[in-house]
Amino acid sequence: LGEAGVGAAGTFALHEKHKEKKDPEHAHKHKIEEEIAAAAAVGSGGYAFHEHHEKKETKEEEEEAHGNKKHHLF
């Protein structure tokens, strides 16, 4: 879900950057929308990163509970 959000927000940010160049009369509006979309893309990326690590921790806890955890010294 987070990865889809990154793609969608990133694409929208690029679209607004293009519209900013094509429509100088409303360039400020497009610039603001581009920055909002870029912030949303970063937020979605952070969410995807968080979910990935949460999934990884859950998997490690399950392995440890079942005794399948491998302990490496180095």
XYZ file of N, CA and C in Angstrom:
222
model
N 0.832 -1.186 0.000
C 0.000 0.000 0.000
C 0.879 1.252 0.000
N 1.905 1.246 0.822
C 2.803 2.395 0.881
C 3.542 2.605 -0.426
N 3.928 1.494 -1.055
C 4.647 1.598 -2.328
C 3.757 2.193 -3.406
N 2.486 1.838 -3.414
C 1.555 2.406 -4.386
C 1.383 3.903 -4.143
N 1.350 4.292 -2.880
C 1.236 5.709 -2.542
C 2.436 6.505 -3.010
N 3.621 5.913 -2.874
C 4.840 6.582 -3.336
C 4.763 6.808 -4.847
N 4.365 5.767 -5.570
C 4.279 5.876 -7.026
C 3.256 6.900 -7.468
N 2.089 6.867 -6.861
C 1.022 7.793 -7.242
C 1.390 9.240 -6.908
N 1.883 9.469 -5.711
C 2.228 10.833 -5.308
C 3.418 11.359 -6.109
N 4.375 10.499 -6.374
C 5.527 10.906 -7.180
C 5.131 11.272 -8.594
N 4.241 10.474 -9.167
C 3.759 10.759 -10.517
C 2.991 12.068 -10.552
N 2.165 12.300 -9.544
C 1.409 13.552 -9.491
C 2.341 14.749 -9.331
N 3.395 14.592 -8.536
C 4.361 15.680 -8.363
C 5.038 16.012 -9.690
N 5.412 14.993 -10.446
C 6.025 15.240 -11.752
C 5.041 15.904 -12.713
N 3.790 15.495 -12.642
C 2.752 16.091 -13.479
C 2.599 17.580 -13.169
N 2.563 17.901 -11.886
C 2.424 19.309 -11.492
C 3.654 20.116 -11.890
N 4.837 19.516 -11.819
C 6.060 20.213 -12.245
C 5.967 20.548 -13.732
N 5.445 19.608 -14.510
C 5.261 19.833 -15.945
C 4.231 20.940 -16.184
N 3.119 20.921 -15.429
C 2.084 21.942 -15.596
C 2.596 23.311 -15.191
N 3.508 23.342 -14.228
C 4.086 24.615 -13.785
C 4.814 25.298 -14.936
N 5.530 24.510 -15.742
C 6.260 25.065 -16.883
C 5.331 25.448 -18.027
N 4.265 24.659 -18.227
C 3.343 24.892 -19.335
C 2.359 26.026 -19.057
N 2.083 26.306 -17.794
C 1.073 27.299 -17.413
C 1.687 28.324 -16.462
N 2.485 29.254 -16.999
C 3.169 30.211 -16.112
C 2.210 31.125 -15.350
N 0.998 31.289 -15.849
C 0.032 32.146 -15.184
C -0.381 31.580 -13.817
N -0.431 30.262 -13.704
C -0.806 29.594 -12.457
C 0.367 28.790 -11.883
N 1.562 29.229 -12.160
C 2.764 28.492 -11.762
C 2.857 28.325 -10.243
N 2.488 29.364 -9.504
C 2.593 29.291 -8.046
C 1.687 28.189 -7.491
N 0.468 28.102 -8.006
C -0.471 27.063 -7.572
C 0.089 25.673 -7.859
N 0.651 25.511 -9.059
C 1.207 24.213 -9.431
C 2.435 23.871 -8.581
N 3.227 24.873 -8.247
C 4.412 24.651 -7.417
C 4.001 24.160 -6.027
N 2.968 24.774 -5.457
C 2.494 24.359 -4.133
C 1.961 22.929 -4.188
N 1.167 22.614 -5.219
C 0.627 21.257 -5.348
C 1.740 20.235 -5.566
N 2.778 20.639 -6.291
C 3.934 19.749 -6.501
C 4.619 19.443 -5.175
N 4.817 20.461 -4.351
C 5.484 20.268 -3.070
C 4.645 19.412 -2.119
N 3.335 19.582 -2.153
C 2.455 18.760 -1.321
C 2.530 17.302 -1.762
N 2.512 17.080 -3.080
C 2.596 15.714 -3.602
C 3.947 15.079 -3.260
N 5.010 15.865 -3.318
C 6.328 15.345 -2.971
C 6.381 14.960 -1.492
N 5.786 15.778 -0.638
C 5.735 15.451 0.788
C 4.907 14.185 1.032
N 3.831 14.032 0.286
C 3.013 12.822 0.411
C 3.804 11.596 -0.034
N 4.617 11.749 -1.069
C 5.439 10.625 -1.545
C 6.451 10.219 -0.478
N 7.057 11.194 0.165
C 8.020 10.900 1.232
C 7.317 10.225 2.410
N 6.139 10.716 2.749
C 5.368 10.105 3.832
C 4.975 8.675 3.516
N 4.566 8.438 2.290
C 4.207 7.080 1.881
C 5.416 6.160 1.908
N 6.555 6.689 1.520
C 7.791 5.900 1.576
C 8.145 5.531 2.999
N 7.977 6.473 3.900
C 8.226 6.199 5.313
C 7.275 5.158 5.863
N 6.022 5.225 5.437
C 5.031 4.242 5.874
C 5.397 2.851 5.351
N 5.804 2.772 4.075
C 6.193 1.483 3.495
C 7.406 0.915 4.232
N 8.370 1.769 4.555
C 9.560 1.349 5.294
C 9.180 0.820 6.674
N 8.276 1.520 7.351
C 7.809 1.113 8.674
C 7.118 -0.248 8.605
N 6.229 -0.419 7.650
C 5.509 -1.681 7.508
C 6.453 -2.835 7.190
N 7.473 -2.573 6.376
C 8.447 -3.611 6.039
C 9.159 -4.091 7.303
N 9.589 -3.150 8.135
C 10.304 -3.527 9.355
C 9.371 -4.190 10.369
N 8.127 -3.758 10.415
C 7.170 -4.393 11.323
C 6.926 -5.844 10.902
N 6.820 -6.074 9.602
C 6.628 -7.427 9.078
C 7.849 -8.291 9.393
N 9.042 -7.708 9.242
C 10.282 -8.427 9.512
C 10.376 -8.805 10.992
N 10.021 -7.870 11.877
C 10.072 -8.150 13.316
C 9.084 -9.246 13.695
N 7.905 -9.219 13.103
C 6.900 -10.243 13.388
C 7.407 -11.608 12.957
N 8.034 -11.676 11.799
C 8.568 -12.943 11.301
C 9.653 -13.466 12.241
N 10.548 -12.585 12.697
C 11.617 -12.983 13.605
C 11.048 -13.473 14.934
N 10.002 -12.807 15.447
C 9.385 -13.233 16.698
C 8.736 -14.611 16.551
N 8.098 -14.861 15.408
C 7.481 -16.169 15.171
C 8.537 -17.266 15.086
N 9.641 -16.971 14.407
C 10.721 -17.959 14.298
C 11.314 -18.263 15.667
N 11.480 -17.237 16.475
C 12.045 -17.415 17.807
C 11.095 -18.210 18.696
N 9.803 -17.994 18.550
C 8.815 -18.712 19.353
C 8.777 -20.189 18.993
N 9.060 -20.511 17.746
C 9.034 -21.901 17.294
C 10.407 -22.564 17.386
N 11.391 -21.837 17.841
C 12.727 -22.410 17.995
C 13.507 -22.500 16.700
N 13.093 -21.799 15.680
C 13.782 -21.839 14.392
C 14.808 -20.713 14.226
N 14.983 -19.936 15.250
C 15.899 -18.803 15.154
C 17.335 -19.299 15.152
N 18.108 -18.827 14.192
C 19.527 -19.195 14.107
C 20.346 -18.078 14.766
N 21.185 -18.458 15.687
C 22.016 -17.487 16.390
C 23.399 -17.469 15.752
N 23.754 -16.322 15.216
C 25.063 -16.181 14.586
C 25.975 -15.417 15.552
N 27.191 -15.932 15.696
C 28.138 -15.250 16.562
C 28.856 -14.125 15.829
N 29.049 -14.290 14.513
C 29.751 -13.261 13.739
C 29.013 -12.965 12.476
